[in-house]
Amino acid sequence: MLKLKLALAQEKQETKAMLVIYKKYTQGQATKEEMKIANEQFVDVLKGIGLGVFAVLPFAPITIPVIIKLGRLVGVEVMPSAFTTKRDNRRIIKEEDKQ
C-alpha cells in the first residue's frame, strides 16, 4: 500500500507539472523539451484512466494482472510510469526547479 501511495503521489505531482507546461504552451512560452515531457505524462494519465475502467468491472483482481501481463508479452506497457521500477525522476526535479 505504501508503494501505491508513493506512486500515486508521484503521478499527481507529474500531472500538475504537465498542466503548468500546457498553460505555458498556450502562452507560447513552452520549449519542445517541456512539451515532450508533458505529452509523456498525458500518455500516463490515459493509461491510468484505461486501467481505471477495468478496476470497476467484476473480477478486477484477476483481469488487471492478466491485461498487464498480456501487454508486456506484446511489448506494450499499460501501467503508468510511476508504477514501473525503471523510472527517470530527473524530469520531475527539473520541473520543480523551474517553478
Short mmCIF file of C-alpha atoms in Angstrom, two decimals:
data_model
loop_
_atom_site.label_atom_id
_atom_site.label_comp_id
_atom_site.label_asym_id
_atom_site.label_seq_id
_atom_site.Cartn_x
_atom_site.Cartn_y
_atom_site.Cartn_z
CA MET A 1 0.00 0.00 0.00
CA LEU A 2 2.90 2.33 0.70
CA LYS A 3 4.31 1.80 -2.80
CA LEU A 4 0.88 2.54 -4.27
CA LYS A 5 0.60 5.72 -2.23
CA LEU A 6 4.04 6.91 -3.34
CA ALA A 7 3.32 6.09 -6.98
CA LEU A 8 0.01 7.96 -6.89
CA ALA A 9 1.67 10.96 -5.23
CA GLN A 10 4.31 10.96 -7.96
CA GLU A 11 1.68 10.78 -10.70
CA LYS A 12 -0.19 13.67 -9.06
CA GLN A 13 2.96 15.78 -8.99
CA GLU A 14 3.80 14.97 -12.61
CA THR A 15 0.25 15.75 -13.72
CA LYS A 16 0.40 19.16 -12.05
CA ALA A 17 3.70 19.84 -13.84
CA MET A 18 2.06 18.74 -17.10
CA LEU A 19 -0.76 21.23 -16.64
CA VAL A 20 1.72 24.03 -15.92
CA ILE A 21 3.59 23.20 -19.13
CA TYR A 22 0.37 23.14 -21.16
CA LYS A 23 -0.55 26.53 -19.70
CA LYS A 24 2.87 27.86 -20.74
CA TYR A 25 2.29 26.39 -24.20
CA THR A 26 -0.94 28.33 -24.61
CA GLN A 27 1.04 31.47 -23.85
CA GLY A 28 3.78 30.49 -26.31
CA GLN A 29 6.43 30.01 -23.61
CA ALA A 30 6.95 26.23 -23.52
CA THR A 31 10.02 24.62 -25.08
CA LYS A 32 9.96 21.48 -27.21
CA GLU A 33 11.58 19.52 -24.37
CA GLU A 34 8.90 20.65 -21.93
CA MET A 35 6.18 19.70 -24.38
CA LYS A 36 7.74 16.25 -24.80
CA ILE A 37 7.67 15.77 -21.02
CA ALA A 38 4.06 17.00 -20.80
CA ASN A 39 2.94 14.73 -23.64
CA GLU A 40 4.61 11.70 -22.00
CA GLN A 41 2.72 12.48 -18.79
CA PHE A 42 -0.52 12.85 -20.74
CA VAL A 43 0.01 9.31 -22.06
CA ASP A 44 0.47 8.16 -18.45
CA VAL A 45 -2.82 9.81 -17.49
CA LEU A 46 -4.56 7.98 -20.33
CA LYS A 47 -3.02 4.69 -19.18
CA GLY A 48 -4.34 5.30 -15.67
CA ILE A 49 -7.81 6.06 -16.98
CA GLY A 50 -7.74 2.91 -19.08
CA LEU A 51 -6.87 0.75 -16.09
CA GLY A 52 -9.47 2.57 -14.01
CA VAL A 53 -12.16 1.30 -16.35
CA PHE A 54 -11.11 -2.28 -15.66
CA ALA A 55 -10.93 -1.60 -11.91
CA VAL A 56 -14.70 -1.14 -11.68
CA LEU A 57 -15.52 -4.31 -13.59
CA PRO A 58 -16.19 -7.60 -11.82
CA PHE A 59 -13.14 -9.81 -11.30
CA ALA A 60 -10.77 -6.81 -11.48
CA PRO A 61 -8.15 -8.54 -9.26
CA ILE A 62 -7.89 -11.16 -11.99
CA THR A 63 -8.37 -9.13 -15.16
CA ILE A 64 -5.94 -6.28 -14.42
CA PRO A 65 -2.89 -8.52 -13.84
CA VAL A 66 -3.81 -10.50 -16.96
CA ILE A 67 -4.03 -7.30 -19.02
CA ILE A 68 -0.66 -6.13 -17.67
CA LYS A 69 0.95 -9.50 -18.42
CA LEU A 70 -0.50 -9.65 -21.94
CA GLY A 71 0.60 -6.09 -22.63
CA ARG A 72 4.16 -6.86 -21.62
CA LEU A 73 4.15 -10.01 -23.77
CA VAL A 74 3.35 -7.95 -26.86
CA GLY A 75 5.71 -5.14 -25.83
CA VAL A 76 3.21 -2.58 -24.57
CA GLU A 77 3.49 -1.08 -21.09
CA VAL A 78 -0.05 -0.50 -19.82
CA MET A 79 0.94 0.77 -16.37
CA PRO A 80 1.67 4.47 -15.82
CA SER A 81 5.36 5.23 -15.49
CA ALA A 82 5.18 5.90 -11.73
CA PHE A 83 4.21 2.26 -11.19
CA THR A 84 7.20 0.83 -13.04
CA THR A 85 10.63 0.26 -11.50
CA LYS A 86 12.53 1.84 -14.39
CA ARG A 87 11.89 5.47 -13.54
CA ASP A 88 13.74 8.62 -14.54
CA ASN A 89 12.99 11.06 -11.73
CA ARG A 90 15.20 13.77 -13.24
CA ARG A 91 12.31 15.23 -15.19
CA ILE A 92 10.28 15.78 -12.01
CA ILE A 93 13.15 17.52 -10.27
CA LYS A 94 13.81 19.59 -13.38
CA GLU A 95 10.21 20.80 -13.45
CA GLU A 96 10.28 21.69 -9.74
CA ASP A 97 13.41 23.79 -10.24
CA LYS A 98 11.74 25.80 -12.99
CA GLN A 99 8.73 26.73 -10.86
#
